[in-house]
Amino acid sequence: MICLFALSTIVGAASGADEKPEFRGMWISSYGNNIDLGSPAAIDKLIADARAANLNALVVQVRKTGDAYYKSAYEPRADNLPKSDFDPLEYIIKKGHEAGLEIHAWINTFKVWQGNSPPSNPNHVYNRHPEWINKNKNGSTSKSGNYALDPGIREVTDYLREIYLDVVKKYDVDGIHFDYVRYWDPDFGYTQLAINRFNKEKGRTGIPKSDDPEWCQWRRDRVTDLVREVYEGVKKIKPWVKVTASVVCSGDCPQDFKQTRPYLLLLQEWDRWLREGIIDAVMPMNYKSERDPTEAKQFRDWIDGMVRWRSGRHVYNGISIRGTRDLITQITETRKRGADGMCGFAFNTSPYRRELANALRNEVFKTWVPTPSMPWKPPRPSGGPQKPPGPKELFDKAIQAAKNDAGLDEAISLLEQAIQLEPNFAEAHFRLGRCYLRKGMTIKAVEQFRETLEIEGSHKGALEELKKLEQP
């Protein structure tokens, strides 16, 4: 067994020896009832699968629609979290760092609600500040059942900036991540507070048309204001924390950014954020299908575009997880075209997460690597992601944990991780069977003893345990 394990480890290391630092991230969504942030056990499983995939970053949704998956000074606890003191963000940072993962706090920015009825909590920003809810030129506040704050209101910028900085102050995050940092479309931005501000600043009167060039640029500038103020605020508090954003890259990718859909239709000028150095990395949501020739071409053109516009900062290609083969193809294209990494949407919602993790490790992420350095940022002073333990280290920790019954659950988790990283680790299968046996899980124990013998047919311990269990 030892020789087999050592050989497979050497082969695995050699096959990934040419891998260099890159961002290997996954978005972790907080939508739904069975969320991966709901309990320590769910987070442990998520971290184990991310580690098995040789990822190095998770972008974790901690504000969905004006709610919080952490202890917020401004907004109510999310409804789909259990009523307890459990702090999902604190726990996933601790466990993620132990597994070599950066944890980026993903915040839905201007979007604050969705649904047919208002939030029930009176402290929700939707209820506290109805005058902040964005309107279109016809007075409607809804965009397909979604509601957002108006970027053109100065108080909105102040409020959202403090939400971002509150997370950075309280938590040892590696990054803070914008999403929905844009308008719904050019017809939005017509709250009275925003119109009054625009007219005062520009010396105008009346209601501007939605395609008025001055009005469009003014609204783009207001989105950029928030990005800039958050970036400058983070620099003052923890300058090593990375500021990133999910940005739009829909449709075709022209040579001129000012002809793109994000610029024209969503009033999102993300190439400017890169040029001005008020963002460390963008993650364009390049959600295209490999099966559609038009979309496959758009996917590649947008990688070329984001690389062209990065202005010395980083670009991490956002990929929709539509199937293992297509994901691996698109990761390969991302590397070939010079992006600084990738981020997949969404790792935790895949029903085949463990199989996906194994495929990524076996084919494209063969060894763990750190995220790429950002020379314009100071190094983290201490803490942060550690080089993750290998199968043998996990095994050794499990043996220590299993010395008393209170540590059995931890030992089982560690042994499962070791086996996921090294399926032919016979002794890990055997010890996992022993742990199951101590917990009274006989069927699972038998499975592991048999698995041990599949790998090492003369394993004395597995033979003895099966003989005892199979006696009438």
Tab-separated table of C-alpha atoms in Angstrom:
chain	number	residue	atom	x	y	z
A	1	MET	CA	0.000	0.000	0.000
A	2	ILE	CA	2.724	2.489	0.909
A	3	CYS	CA	4.501	1.965	-2.393
A	4	LEU	CA	1.295	2.344	-4.361
A	5	PHE	CA	0.441	5.543	-2.509
A	6	ALA	CA	3.896	7.040	-2.914
A	7	LEU	CA	4.004	6.195	-6.617
A	8	SER	CA	0.619	7.747	-7.329
A	9	THR	CA	1.605	10.877	-5.425
A	10	ILE	CA	4.829	11.241	-7.409
A	11	VAL	CA	3.028	10.702	-10.712
A	12	GLY	CA	0.350	13.237	-9.755
A	13	ALA	CA	2.935	15.824	-8.791
A	14	ALA	CA	4.916	15.325	-11.976
A	15	SER	CA	1.839	15.645	-14.188
A	16	GLY	CA	1.019	19.035	-12.679
A	17	ALA	CA	4.569	20.328	-12.354
A	18	ASP	CA	4.108	22.904	-15.124
A	19	GLU	CA	1.047	24.485	-13.504
A	20	LYS	CA	1.554	28.101	-12.485
A	21	PRO	CA	-0.401	30.439	-10.197
A	22	GLU	CA	-3.862	31.230	-11.513
A	23	PHE	CA	-7.223	32.082	-10.028
A	24	ARG	CA	-9.269	28.875	-9.700
A	25	GLY	CA	-12.467	30.126	-8.177
A	26	MET	CA	-16.096	29.124	-7.871
A	27	TRP	CA	-19.098	31.268	-7.026
A	28	ILE	CA	-21.091	29.884	-4.079
A	29	SER	CA	-24.735	30.929	-4.308
A	30	SER	CA	-26.964	31.545	-1.273
A	31	TYR	CA	-30.288	31.095	-3.074
A	32	GLY	CA	-32.590	28.206	-2.171
A	33	ASN	CA	-33.445	26.282	0.961
A	34	ASN	CA	-30.633	23.722	1.154
A	35	ILE	CA	-27.790	26.193	1.075
A	36	ASP	CA	-24.159	25.323	1.696
A	37	LEU	CA	-23.836	28.121	4.265
A	38	GLY	CA	-26.577	26.816	6.546
A	39	SER	CA	-24.484	24.700	8.911
A	40	PRO	CA	-20.896	23.740	9.777
A	41	ALA	CA	-21.454	20.276	8.286
A	42	ALA	CA	-22.611	21.715	4.950
A	43	ILE	CA	-19.638	24.068	4.820
A	44	ASP	CA	-17.245	21.241	5.706
A	45	LYS	CA	-18.531	19.212	2.759
A	46	LEU	CA	-18.292	22.196	0.422
A	47	ILE	CA	-14.698	22.875	1.498
A	48	ALA	CA	-13.762	19.219	1.082
A	49	ASP	CA	-15.114	19.167	-2.476
A	50	ALA	CA	-13.373	22.435	-3.329
A	51	ARG	CA	-10.117	21.059	-1.938
A	52	ALA	CA	-10.578	17.858	-3.956
A	53	ALA	CA	-10.912	19.973	-7.118
A	54	ASN	CA	-7.632	21.793	-6.327
A	55	LEU	CA	-9.471	25.112	-6.295
A	56	ASN	CA	-7.840	28.061	-4.564
A	57	ALA	CA	-10.736	30.502	-4.106
A	58	LEU	CA	-14.436	30.565	-3.268
A	59	VAL	CA	-16.550	33.643	-3.989
A	60	VAL	CA	-19.258	33.281	-1.353
A	61	GLN	CA	-22.563	35.136	-1.575
A	62	VAL	CA	-23.009	36.915	1.768
A	63	ARG	CA	-25.587	39.509	0.669
A	64	LYS	CA	-28.307	38.286	-1.658
A	65	THR	CA	-31.252	40.703	-1.560
A	66	GLY	CA	-30.684	43.208	1.214
A	67	ASP	CA	-29.942	40.424	3.716
A	68	ALA	CA	-26.851	39.097	5.459
A	69	TYR	CA	-25.094	35.742	5.824
A	70	TYR	CA	-22.832	37.267	8.461
A	71	LYS	CA	-23.271	39.538	11.475
A	72	SER	CA	-24.205	42.763	9.750
A	73	ALA	CA	-24.444	46.149	11.411
A	74	TYR	CA	-26.892	47.279	8.727
A	75	GLU	CA	-29.115	44.505	7.422
A	76	PRO	CA	-31.220	41.594	8.737
A	77	ARG	CA	-30.084	37.978	8.856
A	78	ALA	CA	-31.087	36.013	5.760
A	79	ASP	CA	-34.418	34.189	6.035
A	80	ASN	CA	-33.025	30.887	4.743
A	81	LEU	CA	-30.455	30.662	7.532
A	82	PRO	CA	-31.315	28.821	10.754
A	83	LYS	CA	-32.300	30.967	13.704
A	84	SER	CA	-29.072	30.714	15.676
A	85	ASP	CA	-25.820	32.517	16.443
A	86	PHE	CA	-23.981	30.564	13.760
A	87	ASP	CA	-21.912	32.913	11.583
A	88	PRO	CA	-21.465	31.301	8.138
A	89	LEU	CA	-18.888	33.793	6.905
A	90	GLU	CA	-16.660	33.456	9.960
A	91	TYR	CA	-16.761	29.662	9.752
A	92	ILE	CA	-16.121	29.360	6.024
A	93	ILE	CA	-13.158	31.750	6.273
A	94	LYS	CA	-11.580	29.586	8.989
A	95	LYS	CA	-12.169	26.307	7.165
A	96	GLY	CA	-11.325	27.730	3.765
A	97	HIS	CA	-7.986	29.101	4.887
A	98	GLU	CA	-7.052	25.738	6.385
A	99	ALA	CA	-7.733	24.154	2.987
A	100	GLY	CA	-5.725	26.639	0.921
A	101	LEU	CA	-8.758	28.609	-0.255
A	102	GLU	CA	-9.133	32.357	-0.482
A	103	ILE	CA	-12.606	33.457	0.624
A	104	HIS	CA	-14.108	36.421	-1.204
A	105	ALA	CA	-17.327	37.949	0.175
A	106	TRP	CA	-19.787	38.299	-2.720
A	107	ILE	CA	-22.279	41.124	-2.313
A	108	ASN	CA	-25.269	41.754	-4.567
A	109	THR	CA	-24.945	45.506	-4.728
A	110	PHE	CA	-27.853	47.541	-6.060
A	111	LYS	CA	-30.273	44.601	-6.246
A	112	VAL	CA	-32.176	44.422	-2.944
A	113	TRP	CA	-35.328	42.372	-3.454
A	114	GLN	CA	-37.192	39.989	-5.714
A	115	GLY	CA	-40.711	38.628	-5.476
A	116	ASN	CA	-44.382	39.549	-5.703
A	117	SER	CA	-44.641	41.030	-2.206
A	118	PRO	CA	-42.352	43.270	-0.148
A	119	PRO	CA	-39.993	41.797	2.480
A	120	SER	CA	-41.746	41.122	5.770
A	121	ASN	CA	-38.936	42.502	7.927
A	122	PRO	CA	-39.571	46.203	8.683
A	123	ASN	CA	-35.798	46.750	9.022
A	124	HIS	CA	-35.155	45.706	5.432
A	125	VAL	CA	-33.820	48.601	3.342
A	126	TYR	CA	-36.699	48.141	0.874
A	127	ASN	CA	-39.131	49.048	3.669
A	128	ARG	CA	-36.976	51.635	5.447
A	129	HIS	CA	-36.170	53.641	2.320
A	130	PRO	CA	-38.823	53.251	-0.372
A	131	GLU	CA	-37.600	56.533	-1.870
A	132	TRP	CA	-34.311	54.807	-2.767
A	133	ILE	CA	-35.901	52.083	-4.912
A	134	ASN	CA	-34.972	52.576	-8.544
A	135	LYS	CA	-37.707	53.551	-11.005
A	136	ASN	CA	-37.936	53.516	-14.750
A	137	LYS	CA	-39.168	56.453	-16.833
A	138	ASN	CA	-42.763	55.167	-16.529
A	139	GLY	CA	-42.595	55.050	-12.741
A	140	SER	CA	-42.319	51.273	-12.338
A	141	THR	CA	-39.925	49.973	-9.669
A	142	SER	CA	-39.914	46.358	-10.905
A	143	LYS	CA	-37.731	44.724	-13.533
A	144	SER	CA	-39.179	41.222	-14.012
A	145	GLY	CA	-39.974	41.066	-10.306
A	146	ASN	CA	-36.557	42.388	-9.230
A	147	TYR	CA	-35.952	45.600	-7.311
A	148	ALA	CA	-32.815	47.698	-6.922
A	149	LEU	CA	-31.532	50.815	-5.235
A	150	ASP	CA	-30.891	53.822	-7.484
A	151	PRO	CA	-27.139	54.486	-7.963
A	152	GLY	CA	-27.902	58.145	-8.665
A	153	ILE	CA	-28.874	58.814	-5.039
A	154	ARG	CA	-25.957	59.990	-2.905
A	155	GLU	CA	-27.329	58.344	0.249
A	156	VAL	CA	-27.470	54.992	-1.567
A	157	THR	CA	-23.762	55.223	-2.376
A	158	ASP	CA	-22.998	56.007	1.266
A	159	TYR	CA	-25.157	53.152	2.535
A	160	LEU	CA	-23.728	50.509	0.216
A	161	ARG	CA	-20.138	51.629	0.740
A	162	GLU	CA	-20.521	51.102	4.480
A	163	ILE	CA	-21.953	47.614	3.937
A	164	TYR	CA	-18.818	46.629	2.016
A	165	LEU	CA	-16.469	48.225	4.512
A	166	ASP	CA	-18.321	46.667	7.464
A	167	VAL	CA	-17.458	43.201	6.100
A	168	VAL	CA	-13.822	44.147	5.525
A	169	LYS	CA	-13.486	45.574	9.043
A	170	LYS	CA	-15.035	42.582	10.817
A	171	TYR	CA	-13.844	39.577	8.835
A	172	ASP	CA	-10.549	38.150	7.621
A	173	VAL	CA	-11.761	38.001	4.023
A	174	ASP	CA	-9.287	37.763	1.176
A	175	GLY	CA	-11.512	39.746	-1.126
A	176	ILE	CA	-14.723	41.713	-1.440
A	177	HIS	CA	-16.792	41.118	-4.573
A	178	PHE	CA	-19.323	43.316	-6.392
A	179	ASP	CA	-22.306	41.874	-8.256
A	180	TYR	CA	-25.314	43.673	-9.761
A	181	VAL	CA	-23.165	46.798	-9.813
A	182	ARG	CA	-25.113	48.350	-12.685
A	183	TYR	CA	-28.528	49.555	-13.828
A	184	TRP	CA	-31.267	47.217	-15.048
A	185	ASP	CA	-31.400	49.069	-18.378
A	186	PRO	CA	-31.239	52.661	-19.737
A	187	ASP	CA	-34.870	53.309	-18.790
A	188	PHE	CA	-34.035	53.100	-15.070
A	189	GLY	CA	-32.602	55.820	-12.821
A	190	TYR	CA	-35.706	57.994	-12.619
A	191	THR	CA	-36.232	58.373	-8.874
A	192	GLN	CA	-36.992	61.969	-7.984
A	193	LEU	CA	-33.873	62.197	-5.812
A	194	ALA	CA	-31.627	61.160	-8.728
A	195	ILE	CA	-33.319	63.495	-11.234
A	196	ASN	CA	-33.011	66.420	-8.800
A	197	ARG	CA	-29.331	65.693	-8.269
A	198	PHE	CA	-28.614	65.386	-12.003
A	199	ASN	CA	-30.364	68.635	-12.834
A	200	LYS	CA	-28.600	70.508	-10.030
A	201	GLU	CA	-25.142	69.231	-11.028
A	202	LYS	CA	-25.664	69.829	-14.751
A	203	GLY	CA	-27.674	73.056	-14.567
A	204	ARG	CA	-30.643	71.478	-16.282
A	205	THR	CA	-34.373	71.141	-15.774
A	206	GLY	CA	-37.016	68.612	-16.665
A	207	ILE	CA	-36.769	64.860	-17.210
A	208	PRO	CA	-33.929	63.639	-19.470
A	209	LYS	CA	-34.605	61.076	-22.179
A	210	SER	CA	-33.210	57.607	-21.493
A	211	ASP	CA	-30.764	57.867	-24.436
A	212	ASP	CA	-29.557	61.381	-23.585
A	213	PRO	CA	-25.715	61.037	-23.778
A	214	GLU	CA	-25.073	63.334	-20.806
A	215	TRP	CA	-27.666	61.523	-18.688
A	216	CYS	CA	-26.267	58.113	-19.654
A	217	GLN	CA	-22.712	59.101	-18.744
A	218	TRP	CA	-23.849	60.693	-15.491
A	219	ARG	CA	-25.440	57.398	-14.484
A	220	ARG	CA	-22.327	55.419	-15.455
A	221	ASP	CA	-20.306	57.794	-13.303
A	222	ARG	CA	-22.555	57.151	-10.307
A	223	VAL	CA	-21.962	53.386	-10.535
A	224	THR	CA	-18.239	54.082	-10.812
A	225	ASP	CA	-18.443	56.357	-7.741
A	226	LEU	CA	-19.391	53.394	-5.560
A	227	VAL	CA	-16.669	51.153	-6.974
A	228	ARG	CA	-14.066	53.871	-6.413
A	229	GLU	CA	-15.201	54.706	-2.875
A	230	VAL	CA	-15.241	51.066	-1.813
A	231	TYR	CA	-11.791	50.512	-3.316
A	232	GLU	CA	-10.346	53.558	-1.564
A	233	GLY	CA	-12.030	52.567	1.700
A	234	VAL	CA	-10.623	49.037	1.563
A	235	LYS	CA	-7.132	50.441	0.913
A	236	LYS	CA	-7.334	52.445	4.122
A	237	ILE	CA	-8.617	49.559	6.244
A	238	LYS	CA	-6.891	46.421	4.871
A	239	PRO	CA	-4.976	47.284	1.696
A	240	TRP	CA	-4.154	43.627	0.978
A	241	VAL	CA	-7.850	42.721	0.556
A	242	LYS	CA	-8.706	42.226	-3.114
A	243	VAL	CA	-11.616	44.124	-4.666
A	244	THR	CA	-13.244	42.287	-7.568
A	245	ALA	CA	-16.486	42.406	-9.546
A	246	SER	CA	-18.790	40.205	-11.566
A	247	VAL	CA	-19.329	42.173	-14.746
A	248	VAL	CA	-21.432	41.670	-17.852
A	249	CYS	CA	-20.100	40.497	-21.218
A	250	SER	CA	-23.261	39.597	-23.126
A	251	GLY	CA	-23.685	39.383	-26.890
A	252	ASP	CA	-20.846	39.997	-29.317
A	253	CYS	CA	-17.536	41.507	-28.219
A	254	PRO	CA	-16.632	44.523	-30.387
A	255	GLN	CA	-13.179	46.089	-30.495
A	256	ASP	CA	-14.439	49.286	-28.853
A	257	PHE	CA	-15.764	48.839	-25.308
A	258	LYS	CA	-18.152	51.745	-25.868
A	259	GLN	CA	-20.018	49.568	-28.341
A	260	THR	CA	-20.599	46.756	-25.850
A	261	ARG	CA	-23.887	45.904	-24.197
A	262	PRO	CA	-22.649	46.525	-20.638
A	263	TYR	CA	-21.628	50.062	-21.600
A	264	LEU	CA	-24.690	50.931	-23.684
A	265	LEU	CA	-27.502	49.017	-22.005
A	266	LEU	CA	-26.441	48.494	-18.379
A	267	LEU	CA	-24.383	51.663	-17.876
A	268	GLN	CA	-21.505	49.592	-16.523
A	269	GLU	CA	-18.092	50.960	-17.544
A	270	TRP	CA	-15.901	48.166	-16.224
A	271	ASP	CA	-13.007	48.762	-18.614
A	272	ARG	CA	-12.667	52.202	-16.993
A	273	TRP	CA	-12.433	50.647	-13.518
A	274	LEU	CA	-9.455	48.630	-14.741
A	275	ARG	CA	-7.830	51.635	-16.428
A	276	GLU	CA	-8.231	53.821	-13.362
A	277	GLY	CA	-7.002	51.115	-10.975
A	278	ILE	CA	-10.138	51.161	-8.823
A	279	ILE	CA	-10.656	47.403	-9.135
A	280	ASP	CA	-8.133	44.613	-8.713
A	281	ALA	CA	-9.855	42.089	-10.963
A	282	VAL	CA	-13.019	41.680	-12.961
A	283	MET	CA	-14.815	38.395	-13.529
A	284	PRO	CA	-16.810	38.836	-16.751
A	285	MET	CA	-19.791	36.464	-16.707
A	286	ASN	CA	-18.927	34.777	-19.985
A	287	TYR	CA	-21.810	32.309	-19.832
A	288	LYS	CA	-21.784	30.826	-23.323
A	289	SER	CA	-22.500	27.351	-24.632
A	290	GLU	CA	-19.850	25.261	-26.365
A	291	ARG	CA	-22.637	23.505	-28.295
A	292	ASP	CA	-23.780	26.678	-30.067
A	293	PRO	CA	-21.209	27.840	-32.691
A	294	THR	CA	-22.218	31.497	-32.310
A	295	GLU	CA	-21.885	31.395	-28.527
A	296	ALA	CA	-18.651	29.403	-28.691
A	297	LYS	CA	-17.152	32.177	-30.848
A	298	GLN	CA	-18.498	34.881	-28.529
A	299	PHE	CA	-16.940	33.058	-25.569
A	300	ARG	CA	-13.484	33.190	-27.147
A	301	ASP	CA	-13.889	36.752	-28.416
A	302	TRP	CA	-14.805	37.947	-24.922
A	303	ILE	CA	-11.727	36.328	-23.403
A	304	ASP	CA	-9.644	38.205	-25.967
A	305	GLY	CA	-11.559	41.396	-25.107
A	306	MET	CA	-11.123	41.141	-21.349
A	307	VAL	CA	-7.405	40.464	-21.791
A	308	ARG	CA	-7.170	43.453	-24.144
A	309	TRP	CA	-8.861	45.775	-21.636
A	310	ARG	CA	-7.244	44.608	-18.411
A	311	SER	CA	-4.794	47.547	-18.155
A	312	GLY	CA	-2.292	45.663	-16.003
A	313	ARG	CA	-4.915	44.339	-13.591
A	314	HIS	CA	-6.388	40.834	-13.497
A	315	VAL	CA	-9.244	39.258	-15.457
A	316	TYR	CA	-10.805	35.973	-14.369
A	317	ASN	CA	-13.081	34.466	-16.972
A	318	GLY	CA	-16.519	33.609	-15.597
A	319	ILE	CA	-17.745	30.234	-16.868
A	320	SER	CA	-21.195	28.678	-16.520
A	321	ILE	CA	-20.972	25.046	-15.384
A	322	ARG	CA	-23.057	23.261	-18.029
A	323	GLY	CA	-21.241	19.940	-18.041
A	324	THR	CA	-17.823	18.584	-17.186
A	325	ARG	CA	-16.517	18.239	-20.741
A	326	ASP	CA	-17.583	21.734	-21.753
A	327	LEU	CA	-16.191	23.232	-18.548
A	328	ILE	CA	-12.789	21.634	-19.113
A	329	THR	CA	-12.762	22.815	-22.737
A	330	GLN	CA	-13.550	26.369	-21.650
A	331	ILE	CA	-10.921	26.342	-18.899
A	332	THR	CA	-8.376	25.254	-21.515
A	333	GLU	CA	-9.449	28.109	-23.813
A	334	THR	CA	-9.255	30.560	-20.925
A	335	ARG	CA	-5.650	29.609	-20.248
A	336	LYS	CA	-4.669	29.577	-23.908
A	337	ARG	CA	-5.961	33.110	-24.463
A	338	GLY	CA	-4.089	34.619	-21.516
A	339	ALA	CA	-6.652	35.304	-18.802
A	340	ASP	CA	-5.394	35.219	-15.213
A	341	GLY	CA	-7.793	32.483	-14.176
A	342	MET	CA	-11.427	31.488	-14.081
A	343	CYS	CA	-14.476	31.421	-11.825
A	344	GLY	CA	-17.296	28.905	-12.266
A	345	PHE	CA	-20.996	29.429	-11.676
A	346	ALA	CA	-22.053	27.821	-9.508
A	347	PHE	CA	-20.087	25.018	-7.870
A	348	ASN	CA	-22.418	24.411	-4.947
A	349	THR	CA	-25.576	24.032	-7.066
A	350	SER	CA	-24.182	21.231	-9.232
A	351	PRO	CA	-25.805	17.860	-8.353
A	352	TYR	CA	-22.564	16.158	-9.416
A	353	ARG	CA	-20.172	18.334	-7.431
A	354	ARG	CA	-17.931	15.535	-6.208
A	355	GLU	CA	-17.620	13.986	-9.687
A	356	LEU	CA	-16.936	17.441	-11.103
A	357	ALA	CA	-14.223	18.020	-8.491
A	358	ASN	CA	-12.525	14.749	-9.388
A	359	ALA	CA	-12.597	15.559	-13.108
A	360	LEU	CA	-11.096	19.006	-12.543
A	361	ARG	CA	-8.282	17.570	-10.416
A	362	ASN	CA	-7.548	14.769	-12.858
A	363	GLU	CA	-7.598	16.860	-16.042
A	364	VAL	CA	-6.903	20.580	-15.570
A	365	PHE	CA	-6.112	21.358	-11.910
A	366	LYS	CA	-3.687	18.509	-11.228
A	367	THR	CA	-1.874	20.212	-8.357
A	368	TRP	CA	-2.867	22.976	-5.985
A	369	VAL	CA	-1.403	26.378	-6.897
A	370	PRO	CA	-1.799	29.769	-5.210
A	371	THR	CA	-3.752	32.604	-6.792
A	372	PRO	CA	-1.647	34.965	-8.937
A	373	SER	CA	0.076	37.765	-7.058
A	374	MET	CA	-0.982	41.381	-7.487
A	375	PRO	CA	2.209	43.467	-7.470
A	376	TRP	CA	0.291	46.702	-6.884
A	377	LYS	CA	-1.038	45.451	-3.533
A	378	PRO	CA	0.881	44.960	-0.271
A	379	PRO	CA	1.248	41.388	1.015
A	380	ARG	CA	-1.107	40.081	3.650
A	381	PRO	CA	0.642	40.632	7.019
A	382	SER	CA	-0.377	37.271	8.511
A	383	GLY	CA	-2.967	34.539	8.345
A	384	GLY	CA	-4.835	33.801	5.149
A	385	PRO	CA	-4.893	30.637	3.057
A	386	GLN	CA	-2.342	27.977	3.924
A	387	LYS	CA	-0.905	25.414	1.561
A	388	PRO	CA	-3.522	22.667	1.860
A	389	PRO	CA	-2.643	19.336	3.448
A	390	GLY	CA	-2.078	16.353	1.169
A	391	PRO	CA	-3.642	12.890	1.608
A	392	LYS	CA	-0.951	11.669	4.046
A	393	GLU	CA	-1.278	14.790	6.217
A	394	LEU	CA	-5.069	14.416	6.273
A	395	PHE	CA	-4.629	10.760	7.225
A	396	ASP	CA	-2.284	11.602	10.099
A	397	LYS	CA	-4.695	14.236	11.430
A	398	ALA	CA	-7.536	11.729	11.225
A	399	ILE	CA	-5.610	9.156	13.254
A	400	GLN	CA	-5.046	11.748	15.982
A	401	ALA	CA	-8.706	12.814	15.950
A	402	ALA	CA	-9.926	9.208	16.150
A	403	LYS	CA	-8.097	8.550	19.432
A	404	ASN	CA	-11.299	9.416	21.283
A	405	ASP	CA	-14.939	9.054	20.303
A	406	ALA	CA	-15.539	12.798	20.344
A	407	GLY	CA	-13.226	13.145	17.357
A	408	LEU	CA	-14.797	10.438	15.189
A	409	ASP	CA	-16.822	12.790	12.997
A	410	GLU	CA	-13.754	14.892	12.299
A	411	ALA	CA	-11.706	11.757	11.573
A	412	ILE	CA	-14.325	10.496	9.121
A	413	SER	CA	-14.367	13.835	7.311
A	414	LEU	CA	-10.552	13.916	7.080
A	415	LEU	CA	-10.330	10.331	5.833
A	416	GLU	CA	-13.012	10.966	3.216
A	417	GLN	CA	-10.995	13.946	1.988
A	418	ALA	CA	-7.807	11.878	1.850
A	419	ILE	CA	-9.565	9.188	-0.181
A	420	GLN	CA	-11.079	11.734	-2.541
A	421	LEU	CA	-7.591	13.065	-3.238
A	422	GLU	CA	-6.016	9.584	-3.407
A	423	PRO	CA	-8.648	6.896	-4.197
A	424	ASN	CA	-6.110	4.043	-3.925
A	425	PHE	CA	-5.033	4.937	-0.377
A	426	ALA	CA	-5.837	1.504	1.100
A	427	GLU	CA	-4.997	2.297	4.720
A	428	ALA	CA	-7.284	5.345	4.632
A	429	HIS	CA	-10.170	3.158	3.441
A	430	PHE	CA	-9.423	0.676	6.243
A	431	ARG	CA	-9.267	3.312	8.984
A	432	LEU	CA	-12.458	4.912	7.634
A	433	GLY	CA	-14.142	1.516	7.956
A	434	ARG	CA	-12.935	1.275	11.555
A	435	CYS	CA	-14.361	4.715	12.326
A	436	TYR	CA	-17.712	3.772	10.804
A	437	LEU	CA	-17.699	0.590	12.872
A	438	ARG	CA	-17.162	2.554	16.084
A	439	LYS	CA	-20.189	4.679	15.212
A	440	GLY	CA	-22.326	1.595	14.593
A	441	MET	CA	-22.482	2.158	10.815
A	442	THR	CA	-21.841	-1.470	9.907
A	443	ILE	CA	-22.899	-1.392	6.257
A	444	LYS	CA	-20.591	1.531	5.498
A	445	ALA	CA	-17.783	-0.158	7.429
A	446	VAL	CA	-18.107	-3.319	5.351
A	447	GLU	CA	-17.997	-1.251	2.146
A	448	GLN	CA	-14.712	0.327	3.213
A	449	PHE	CA	-13.120	-2.960	4.263
A	450	ARG	CA	-14.036	-4.455	0.898
A	451	GLU	CA	-12.678	-1.376	-0.852
A	452	THR	CA	-9.438	-1.844	1.085
A	453	LEU	CA	-9.127	-5.402	-0.217
A	454	GLU	CA	-9.850	-4.281	-3.784
A	455	ILE	CA	-6.704	-2.150	-3.538
A	456	GLU	CA	-4.583	-4.404	-1.342
A	457	GLY	CA	-5.882	-7.968	-1.365
A	458	SER	CA	-3.716	-9.206	1.507
A	459	HIS	CA	-4.562	-6.377	3.938
A	460	LYS	CA	-4.590	-8.268	7.253
A	461	GLY	CA	-6.741	-5.797	9.185
A	462	ALA	CA	-9.504	-5.660	6.554
A	463	LEU	CA	-9.544	-9.457	6.272
A	464	GLU	CA	-9.897	-9.853	10.049
A	465	GLU	CA	-12.652	-7.243	10.346
A	466	LEU	CA	-14.686	-8.749	7.523
A	467	LYS	CA	-14.276	-12.241	9.014
A	468	LYS	CA	-15.678	-11.012	12.343
A	469	LEU	CA	-18.526	-9.128	10.728
A	470	GLU	CA	-19.525	-11.976	8.446
A	471	GLN	CA	-19.620	-14.634	11.184
A	472	PRO	CA	-23.160	-15.955	11.763
